[in-house]
Coordinates of N, CA and C in Angstrom, one line a residue:
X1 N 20.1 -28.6 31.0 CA 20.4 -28.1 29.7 C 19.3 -28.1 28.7
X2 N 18.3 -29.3 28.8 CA 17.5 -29.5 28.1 C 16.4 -28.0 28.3
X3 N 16.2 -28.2 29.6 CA 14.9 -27.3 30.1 C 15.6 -25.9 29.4
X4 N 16.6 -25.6 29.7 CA 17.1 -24.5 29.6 C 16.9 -23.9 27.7
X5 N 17.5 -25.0 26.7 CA 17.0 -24.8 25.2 C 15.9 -24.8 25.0
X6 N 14.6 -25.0 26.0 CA 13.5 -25.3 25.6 C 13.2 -23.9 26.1
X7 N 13.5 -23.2 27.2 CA 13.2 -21.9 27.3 C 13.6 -20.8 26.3
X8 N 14.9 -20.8 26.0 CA 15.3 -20.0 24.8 C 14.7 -20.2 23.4
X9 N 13.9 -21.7 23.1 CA 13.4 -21.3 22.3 C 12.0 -20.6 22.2
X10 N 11.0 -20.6 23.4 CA 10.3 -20.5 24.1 C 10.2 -19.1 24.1
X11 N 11.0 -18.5 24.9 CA 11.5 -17.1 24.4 C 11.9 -16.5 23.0
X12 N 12.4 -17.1 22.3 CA 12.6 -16.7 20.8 C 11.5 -16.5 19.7
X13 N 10.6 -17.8 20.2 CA 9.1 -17.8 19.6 C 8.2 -16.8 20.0
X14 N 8.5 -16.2 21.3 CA 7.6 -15.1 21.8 C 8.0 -13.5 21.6
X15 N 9.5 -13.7 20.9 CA 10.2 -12.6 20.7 C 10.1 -12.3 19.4
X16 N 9.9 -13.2 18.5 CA 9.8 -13.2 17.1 C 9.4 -12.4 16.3
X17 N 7.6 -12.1 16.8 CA 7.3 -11.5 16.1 C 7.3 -9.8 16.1
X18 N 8.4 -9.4 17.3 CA 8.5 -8.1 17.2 C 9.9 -7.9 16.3
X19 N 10.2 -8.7 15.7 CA 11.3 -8.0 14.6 C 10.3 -8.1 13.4
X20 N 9.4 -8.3 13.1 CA 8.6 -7.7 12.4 C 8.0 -6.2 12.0
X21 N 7.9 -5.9 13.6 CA 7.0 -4.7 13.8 C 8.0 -3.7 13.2
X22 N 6.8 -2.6 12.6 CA 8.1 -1.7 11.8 C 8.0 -2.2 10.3
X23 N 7.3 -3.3 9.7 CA 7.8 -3.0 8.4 C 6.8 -4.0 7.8
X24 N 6.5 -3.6 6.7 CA 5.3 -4.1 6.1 C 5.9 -4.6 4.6
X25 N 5.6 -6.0 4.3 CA 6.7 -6.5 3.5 C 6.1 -7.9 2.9
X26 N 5.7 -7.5 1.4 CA 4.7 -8.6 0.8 C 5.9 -9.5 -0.2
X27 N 5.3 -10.3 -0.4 CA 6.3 -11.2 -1.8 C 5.2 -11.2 -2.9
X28 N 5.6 -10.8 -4.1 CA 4.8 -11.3 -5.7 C 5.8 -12.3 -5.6
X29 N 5.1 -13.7 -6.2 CA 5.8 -14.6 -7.0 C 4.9 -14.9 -8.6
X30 N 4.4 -15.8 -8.7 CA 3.7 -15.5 -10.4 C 2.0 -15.4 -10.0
X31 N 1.9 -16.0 -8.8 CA 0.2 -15.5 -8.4 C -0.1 -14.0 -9.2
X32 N -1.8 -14.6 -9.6 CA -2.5 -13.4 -10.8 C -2.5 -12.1 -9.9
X33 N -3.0 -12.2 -8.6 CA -3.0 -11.0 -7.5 C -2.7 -11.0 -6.0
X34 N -2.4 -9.8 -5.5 CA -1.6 -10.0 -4.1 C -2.5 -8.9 -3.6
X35 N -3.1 -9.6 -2.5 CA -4.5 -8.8 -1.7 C -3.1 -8.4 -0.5
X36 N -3.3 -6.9 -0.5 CA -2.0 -6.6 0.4 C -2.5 -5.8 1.8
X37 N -3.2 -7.0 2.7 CA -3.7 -7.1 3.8 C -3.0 -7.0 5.1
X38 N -2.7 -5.9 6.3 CA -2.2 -6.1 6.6 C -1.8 -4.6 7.2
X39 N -1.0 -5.3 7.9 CA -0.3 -3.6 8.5 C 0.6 -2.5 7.7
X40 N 0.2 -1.7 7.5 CA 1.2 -0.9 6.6 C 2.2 0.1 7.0
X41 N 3.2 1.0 7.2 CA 3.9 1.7 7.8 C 3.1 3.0 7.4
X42 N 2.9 3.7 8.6 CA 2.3 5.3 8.3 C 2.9 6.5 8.6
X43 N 2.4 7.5 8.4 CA 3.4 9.0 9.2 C 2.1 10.1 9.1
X44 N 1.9 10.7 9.8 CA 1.2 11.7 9.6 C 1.6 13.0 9.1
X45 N 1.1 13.9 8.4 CA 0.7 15.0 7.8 C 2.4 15.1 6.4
X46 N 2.6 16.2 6.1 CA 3.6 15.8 4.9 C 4.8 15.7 5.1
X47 N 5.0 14.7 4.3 CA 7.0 14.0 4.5 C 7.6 14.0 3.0
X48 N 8.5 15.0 3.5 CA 9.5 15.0 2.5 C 10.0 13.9 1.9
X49 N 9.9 13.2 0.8 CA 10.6 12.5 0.1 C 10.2 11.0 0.5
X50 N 8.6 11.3 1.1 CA 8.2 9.6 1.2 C 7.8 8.7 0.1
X51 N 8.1 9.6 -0.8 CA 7.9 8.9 -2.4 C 8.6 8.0 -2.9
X52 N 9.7 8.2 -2.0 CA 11.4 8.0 -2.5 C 11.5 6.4 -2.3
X53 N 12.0 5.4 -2.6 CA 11.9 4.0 -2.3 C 13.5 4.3 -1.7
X54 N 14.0 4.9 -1.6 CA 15.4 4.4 -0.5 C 14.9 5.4 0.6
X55 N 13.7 5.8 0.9 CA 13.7 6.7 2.4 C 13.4 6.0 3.3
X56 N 13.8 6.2 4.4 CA 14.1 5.7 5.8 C 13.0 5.7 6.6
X57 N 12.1 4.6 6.3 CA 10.4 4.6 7.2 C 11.0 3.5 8.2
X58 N 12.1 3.3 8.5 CA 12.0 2.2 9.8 C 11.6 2.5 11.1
X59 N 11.5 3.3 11.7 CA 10.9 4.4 12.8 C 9.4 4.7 12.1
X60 N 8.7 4.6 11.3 CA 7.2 4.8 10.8 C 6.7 3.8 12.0
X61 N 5.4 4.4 12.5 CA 4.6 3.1 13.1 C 3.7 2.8 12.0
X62 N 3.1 1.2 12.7 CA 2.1 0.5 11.5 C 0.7 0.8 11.9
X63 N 0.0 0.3 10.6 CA -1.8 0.6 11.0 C -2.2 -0.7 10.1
X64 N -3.5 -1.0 10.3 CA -3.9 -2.3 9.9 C -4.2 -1.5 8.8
X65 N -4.7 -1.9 7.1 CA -5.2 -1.6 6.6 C -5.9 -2.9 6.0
X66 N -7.5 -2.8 5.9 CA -8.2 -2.0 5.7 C -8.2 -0.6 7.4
X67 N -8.9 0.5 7.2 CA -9.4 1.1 8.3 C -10.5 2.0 7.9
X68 N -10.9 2.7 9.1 CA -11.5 3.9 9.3 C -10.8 5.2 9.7
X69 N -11.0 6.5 9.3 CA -10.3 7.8 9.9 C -10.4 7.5 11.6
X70 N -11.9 7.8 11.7 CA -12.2 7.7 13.1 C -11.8 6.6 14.1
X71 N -11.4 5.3 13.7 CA -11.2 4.7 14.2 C -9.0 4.3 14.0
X72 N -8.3 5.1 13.3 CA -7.3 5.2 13.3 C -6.6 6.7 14.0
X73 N -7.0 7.8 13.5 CA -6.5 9.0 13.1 C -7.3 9.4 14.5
X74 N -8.4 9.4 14.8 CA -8.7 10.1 16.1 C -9.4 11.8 15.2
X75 N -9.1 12.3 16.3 CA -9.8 14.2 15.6 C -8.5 14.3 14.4
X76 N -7.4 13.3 14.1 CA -6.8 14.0 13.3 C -7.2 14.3 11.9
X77 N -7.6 15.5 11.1 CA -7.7 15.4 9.7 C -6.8 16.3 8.8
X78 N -5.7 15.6 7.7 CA -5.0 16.0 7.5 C -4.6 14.8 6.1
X79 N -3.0 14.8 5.4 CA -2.7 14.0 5.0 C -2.1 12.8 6.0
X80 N -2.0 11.9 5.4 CA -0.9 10.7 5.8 C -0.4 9.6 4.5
X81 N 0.6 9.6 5.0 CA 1.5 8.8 4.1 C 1.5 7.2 4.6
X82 N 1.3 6.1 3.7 CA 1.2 4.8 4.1 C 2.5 4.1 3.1
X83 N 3.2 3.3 3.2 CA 4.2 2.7 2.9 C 4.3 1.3 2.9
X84 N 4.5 0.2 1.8 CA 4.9 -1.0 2.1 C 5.8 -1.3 0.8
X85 N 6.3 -2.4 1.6 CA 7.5 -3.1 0.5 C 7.3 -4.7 0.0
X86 N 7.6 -4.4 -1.5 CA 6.9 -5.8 -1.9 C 8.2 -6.3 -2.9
X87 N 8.4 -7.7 -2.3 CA 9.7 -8.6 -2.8 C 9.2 -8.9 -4.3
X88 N 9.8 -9.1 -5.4 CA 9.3 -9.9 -6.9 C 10.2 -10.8 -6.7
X89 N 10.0 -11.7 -6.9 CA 10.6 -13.6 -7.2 C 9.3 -13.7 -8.7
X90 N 10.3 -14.0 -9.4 CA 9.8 -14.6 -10.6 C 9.9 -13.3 -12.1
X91 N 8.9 -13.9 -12.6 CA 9.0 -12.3 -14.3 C 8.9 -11.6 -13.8
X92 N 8.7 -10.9 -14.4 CA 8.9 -8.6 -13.5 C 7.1 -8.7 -14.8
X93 N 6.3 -8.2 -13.7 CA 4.6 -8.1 -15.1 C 5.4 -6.9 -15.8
X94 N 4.7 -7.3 -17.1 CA 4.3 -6.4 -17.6 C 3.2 -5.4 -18.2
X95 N 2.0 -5.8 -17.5 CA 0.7 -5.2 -17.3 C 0.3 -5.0 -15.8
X96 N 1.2 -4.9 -15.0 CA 0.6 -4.8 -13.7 C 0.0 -3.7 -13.3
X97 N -1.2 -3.6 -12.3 CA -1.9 -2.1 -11.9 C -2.3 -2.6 -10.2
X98 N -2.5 -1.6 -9.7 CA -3.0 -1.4 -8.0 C -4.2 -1.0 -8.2
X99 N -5.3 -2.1 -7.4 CA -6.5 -2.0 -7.5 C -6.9 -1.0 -5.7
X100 N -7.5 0.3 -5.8 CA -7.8 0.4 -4.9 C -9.1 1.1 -4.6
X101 N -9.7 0.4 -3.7 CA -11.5 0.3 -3.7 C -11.5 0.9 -2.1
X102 N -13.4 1.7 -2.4 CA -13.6 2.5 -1.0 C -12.3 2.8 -0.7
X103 N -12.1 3.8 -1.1 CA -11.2 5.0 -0.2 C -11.8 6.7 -0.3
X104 N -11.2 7.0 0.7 CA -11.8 8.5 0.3 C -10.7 9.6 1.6
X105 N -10.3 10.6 1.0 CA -10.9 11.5 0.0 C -10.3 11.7 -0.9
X106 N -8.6 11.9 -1.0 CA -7.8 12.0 -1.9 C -6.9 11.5 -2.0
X107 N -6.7 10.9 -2.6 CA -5.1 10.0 -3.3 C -4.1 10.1 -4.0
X108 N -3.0 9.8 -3.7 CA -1.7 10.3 -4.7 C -0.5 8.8 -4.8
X109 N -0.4 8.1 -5.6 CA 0.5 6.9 -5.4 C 1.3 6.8 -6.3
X110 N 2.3 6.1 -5.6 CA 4.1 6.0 -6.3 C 4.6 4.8 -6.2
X111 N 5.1 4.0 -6.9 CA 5.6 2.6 -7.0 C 7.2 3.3 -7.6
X112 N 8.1 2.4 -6.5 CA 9.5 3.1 -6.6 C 9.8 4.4 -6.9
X113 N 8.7 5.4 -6.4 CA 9.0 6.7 -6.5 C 8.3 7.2 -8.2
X114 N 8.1 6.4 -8.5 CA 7.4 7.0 -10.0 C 5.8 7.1 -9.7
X115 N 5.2 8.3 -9.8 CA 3.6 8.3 -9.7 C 2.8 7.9 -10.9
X116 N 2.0 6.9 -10.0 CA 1.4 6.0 -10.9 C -0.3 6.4 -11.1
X117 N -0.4 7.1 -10.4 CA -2.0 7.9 -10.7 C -2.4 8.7 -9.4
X118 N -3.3 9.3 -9.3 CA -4.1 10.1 -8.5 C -5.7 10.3 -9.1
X119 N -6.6 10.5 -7.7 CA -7.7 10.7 -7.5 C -7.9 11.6 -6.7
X120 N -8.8 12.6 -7.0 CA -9.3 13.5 -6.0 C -7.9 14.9 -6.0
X121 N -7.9 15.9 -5.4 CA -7.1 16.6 -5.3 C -6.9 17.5 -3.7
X122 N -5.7 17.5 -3.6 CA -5.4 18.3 -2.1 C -5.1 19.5 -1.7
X123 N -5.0 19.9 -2.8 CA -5.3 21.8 -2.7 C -5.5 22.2 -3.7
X124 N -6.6 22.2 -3.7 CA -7.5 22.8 -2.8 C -8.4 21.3 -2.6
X125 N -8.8 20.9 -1.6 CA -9.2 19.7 -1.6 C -10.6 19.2 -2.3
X126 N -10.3 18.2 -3.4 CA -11.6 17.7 -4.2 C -11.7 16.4 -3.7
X127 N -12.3 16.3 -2.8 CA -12.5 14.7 -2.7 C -13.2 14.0 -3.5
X128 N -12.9 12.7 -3.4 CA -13.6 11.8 -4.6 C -13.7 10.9 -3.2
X129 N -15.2 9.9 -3.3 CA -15.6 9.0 -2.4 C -15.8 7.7 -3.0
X130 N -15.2 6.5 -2.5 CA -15.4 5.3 -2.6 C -15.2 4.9 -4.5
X131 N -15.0 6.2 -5.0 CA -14.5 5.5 -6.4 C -13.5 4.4 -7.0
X132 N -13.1 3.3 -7.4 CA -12.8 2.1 -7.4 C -11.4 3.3 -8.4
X133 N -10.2 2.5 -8.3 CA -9.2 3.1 -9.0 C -8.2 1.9 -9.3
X134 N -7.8 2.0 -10.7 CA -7.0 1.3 -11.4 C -5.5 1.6 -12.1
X135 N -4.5 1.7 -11.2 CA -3.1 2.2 -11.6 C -2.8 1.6 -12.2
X136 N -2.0 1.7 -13.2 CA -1.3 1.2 -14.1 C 0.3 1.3 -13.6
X137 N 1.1 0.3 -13.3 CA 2.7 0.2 -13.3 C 3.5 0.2 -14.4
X138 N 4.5 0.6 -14.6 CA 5.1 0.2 -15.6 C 6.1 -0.8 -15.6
X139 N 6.2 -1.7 -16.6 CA 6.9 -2.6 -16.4 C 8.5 -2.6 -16.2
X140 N 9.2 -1.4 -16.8 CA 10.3 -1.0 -16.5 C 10.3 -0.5 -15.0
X141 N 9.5 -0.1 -14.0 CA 9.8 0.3 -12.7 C 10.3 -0.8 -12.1
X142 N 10.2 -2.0 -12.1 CA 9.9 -3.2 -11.2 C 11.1 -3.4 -10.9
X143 N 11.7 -3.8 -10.0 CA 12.7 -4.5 -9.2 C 12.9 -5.9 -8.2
X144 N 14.2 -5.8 -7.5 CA 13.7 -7.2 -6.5 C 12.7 -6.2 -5.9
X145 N 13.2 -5.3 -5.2 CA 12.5 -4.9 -4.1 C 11.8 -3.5 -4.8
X146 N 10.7 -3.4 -4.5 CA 10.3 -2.4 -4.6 C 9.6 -1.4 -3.7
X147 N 8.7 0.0 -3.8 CA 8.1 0.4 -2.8 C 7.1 1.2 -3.1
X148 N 5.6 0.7 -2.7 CA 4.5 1.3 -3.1 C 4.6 2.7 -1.9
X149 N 4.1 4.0 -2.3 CA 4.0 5.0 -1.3 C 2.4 5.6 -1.3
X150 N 1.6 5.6 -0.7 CA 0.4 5.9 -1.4 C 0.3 7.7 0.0
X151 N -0.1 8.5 -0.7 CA -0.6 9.9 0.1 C -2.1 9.6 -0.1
X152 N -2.3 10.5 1.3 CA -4.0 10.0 1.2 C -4.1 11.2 2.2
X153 N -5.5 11.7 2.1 CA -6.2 13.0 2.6 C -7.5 12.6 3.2
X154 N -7.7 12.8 4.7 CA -8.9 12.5 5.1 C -9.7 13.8 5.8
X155 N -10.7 14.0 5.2 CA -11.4 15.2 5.5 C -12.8 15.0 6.7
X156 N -13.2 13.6 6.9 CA -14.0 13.4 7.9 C -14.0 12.1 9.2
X157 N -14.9 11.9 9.2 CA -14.3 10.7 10.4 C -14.7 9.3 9.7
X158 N -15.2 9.3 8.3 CA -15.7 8.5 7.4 C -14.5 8.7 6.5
X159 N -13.8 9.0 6.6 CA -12.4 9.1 5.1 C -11.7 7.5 5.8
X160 N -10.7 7.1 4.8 CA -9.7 6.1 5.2 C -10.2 5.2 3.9
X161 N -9.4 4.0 4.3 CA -9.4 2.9 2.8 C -10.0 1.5 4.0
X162 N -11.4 1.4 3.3 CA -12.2 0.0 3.5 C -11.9 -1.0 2.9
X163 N -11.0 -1.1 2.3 CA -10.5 -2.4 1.4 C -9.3 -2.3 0.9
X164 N -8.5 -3.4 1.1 CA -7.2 -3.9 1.0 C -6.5 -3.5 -0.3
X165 N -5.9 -3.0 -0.3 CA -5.1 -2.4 -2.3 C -4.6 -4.1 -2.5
X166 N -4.9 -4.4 -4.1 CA -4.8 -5.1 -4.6 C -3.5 -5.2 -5.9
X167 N -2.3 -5.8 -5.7 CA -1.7 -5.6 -6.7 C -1.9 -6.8 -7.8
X168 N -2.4 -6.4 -8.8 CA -2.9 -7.3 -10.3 C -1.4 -7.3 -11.0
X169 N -1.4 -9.2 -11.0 CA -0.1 -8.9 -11.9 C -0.6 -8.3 -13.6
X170 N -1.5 -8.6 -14.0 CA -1.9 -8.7 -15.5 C -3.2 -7.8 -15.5
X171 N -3.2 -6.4 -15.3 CA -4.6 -5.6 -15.6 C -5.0 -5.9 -16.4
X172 N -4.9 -6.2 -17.4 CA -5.4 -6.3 -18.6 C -6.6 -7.4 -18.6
X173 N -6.5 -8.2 -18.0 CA -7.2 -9.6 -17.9 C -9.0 -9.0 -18.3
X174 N -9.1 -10.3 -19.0 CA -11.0 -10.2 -19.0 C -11.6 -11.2 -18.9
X175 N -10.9 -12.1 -18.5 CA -11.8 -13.7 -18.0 C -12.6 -13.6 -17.1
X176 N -13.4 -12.3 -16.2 CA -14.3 -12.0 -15.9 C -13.4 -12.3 -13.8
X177 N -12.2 -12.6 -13.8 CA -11.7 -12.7 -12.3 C -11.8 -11.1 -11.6
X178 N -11.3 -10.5 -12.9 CA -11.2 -8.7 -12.2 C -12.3 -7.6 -12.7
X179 N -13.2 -6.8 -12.2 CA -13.9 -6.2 -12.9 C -14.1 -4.9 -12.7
X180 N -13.5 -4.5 -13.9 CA -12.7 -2.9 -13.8 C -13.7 -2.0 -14.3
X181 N -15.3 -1.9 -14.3 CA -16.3 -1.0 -14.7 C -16.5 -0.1 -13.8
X182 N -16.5 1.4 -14.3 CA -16.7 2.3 -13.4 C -15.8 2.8 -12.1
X183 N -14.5 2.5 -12.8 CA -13.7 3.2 -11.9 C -12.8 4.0 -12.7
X184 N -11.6 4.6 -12.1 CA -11.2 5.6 -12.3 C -9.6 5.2 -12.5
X185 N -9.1 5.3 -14.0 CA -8.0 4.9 -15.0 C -7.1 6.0 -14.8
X186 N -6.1 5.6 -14.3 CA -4.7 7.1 -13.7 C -3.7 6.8 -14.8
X187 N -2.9 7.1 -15.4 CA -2.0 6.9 -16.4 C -0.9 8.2 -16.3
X188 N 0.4 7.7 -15.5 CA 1.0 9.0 -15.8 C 2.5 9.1 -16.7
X189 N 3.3 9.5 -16.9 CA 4.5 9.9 -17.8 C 5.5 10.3 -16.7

């Protein structure tokens, strides 16, 4: 009986981590920032209503992010849509923004479906390369759960995001932790 519990748990530990797979799922609690490292859910080229925080990405496969085009996407060059879900425990900010660095070519992002800035443009395609970008959230969006959606356009085998999107609870900050020179301020309505 014993041997026997010791396998099912055995088994349970090794089964574990595929009820994970499929979904990419951070916690804010009062920490100043959330380096959101990790696998993210993707889709290729354009999806109806992936902006939407109640759309149905459980069937999305994941990608590590940070990446490379070339080393994710293959000859693919097109849009893709990347997706994660992030729990709040604690105040809801009310200065929070999405730091996101080295990316390229064009970007479009939505926090519960509300668009929170863009870089670069997709038709006709303007890319913008490795420019540092600072979303602004609104503090009325926030919920328990919410859902970042970011669109992204890769036009070579050098396009994709080199560094992890950062969500800042407090953009505003100037104690010298965050350093927001020379990048590119999205503000939308």
């Amino acid at each position: 009986m014993t041997a026997l519990r010791l396998g099912l748990i055995a088994l349970f530990i090794a089964w574990a981590p595929s009820l994970q797979a499929g979904q990419c799922r951070f916690t804010l609690n009062n920490q100043s920032a959330l380096k959101m490292e990790g696998a993210f859910l993707y889709a290729r080229g354009q999806v109806a209503s992936a902006r939407d925080p109640a759309f149905a990405d459980e069937s999305w496969a994941t990608m590590k992010v940070q990446f490379r085009w070339q080393d994710t996407m293959g000859a693919y060059r097109g849009e893709i849509w990347l997706r994660c879900h992030i729990t709040l425990f604690g105040q809801r900010p009310e200065a929070a923004g999405l730091r996101l660095r080295d990316i390229s070519d064009a970007d479009e992002v939505y926090f519960n479906g509300i668009r929170i800035g863009q870089t670069g443009s997709f038709a006709p395609l303007k890319p913008v390369f490795s420019e540092e970008r600072l979303y602004m959230i609104p503090a009325s969006a926030w919920q328990e759960d919410n859902v970042i959606a970011i669109r992204l356009y890769g036009s070579s085998a050098l396009s994709g995001m080199k560094s992890a999107p950062v969500l800042i609870r407090d953009a505003t900050t100037t104690d010298g932790r965050f350093r927001f020179e020379g990048m590119a301020l999205a503000f939308s309505t």
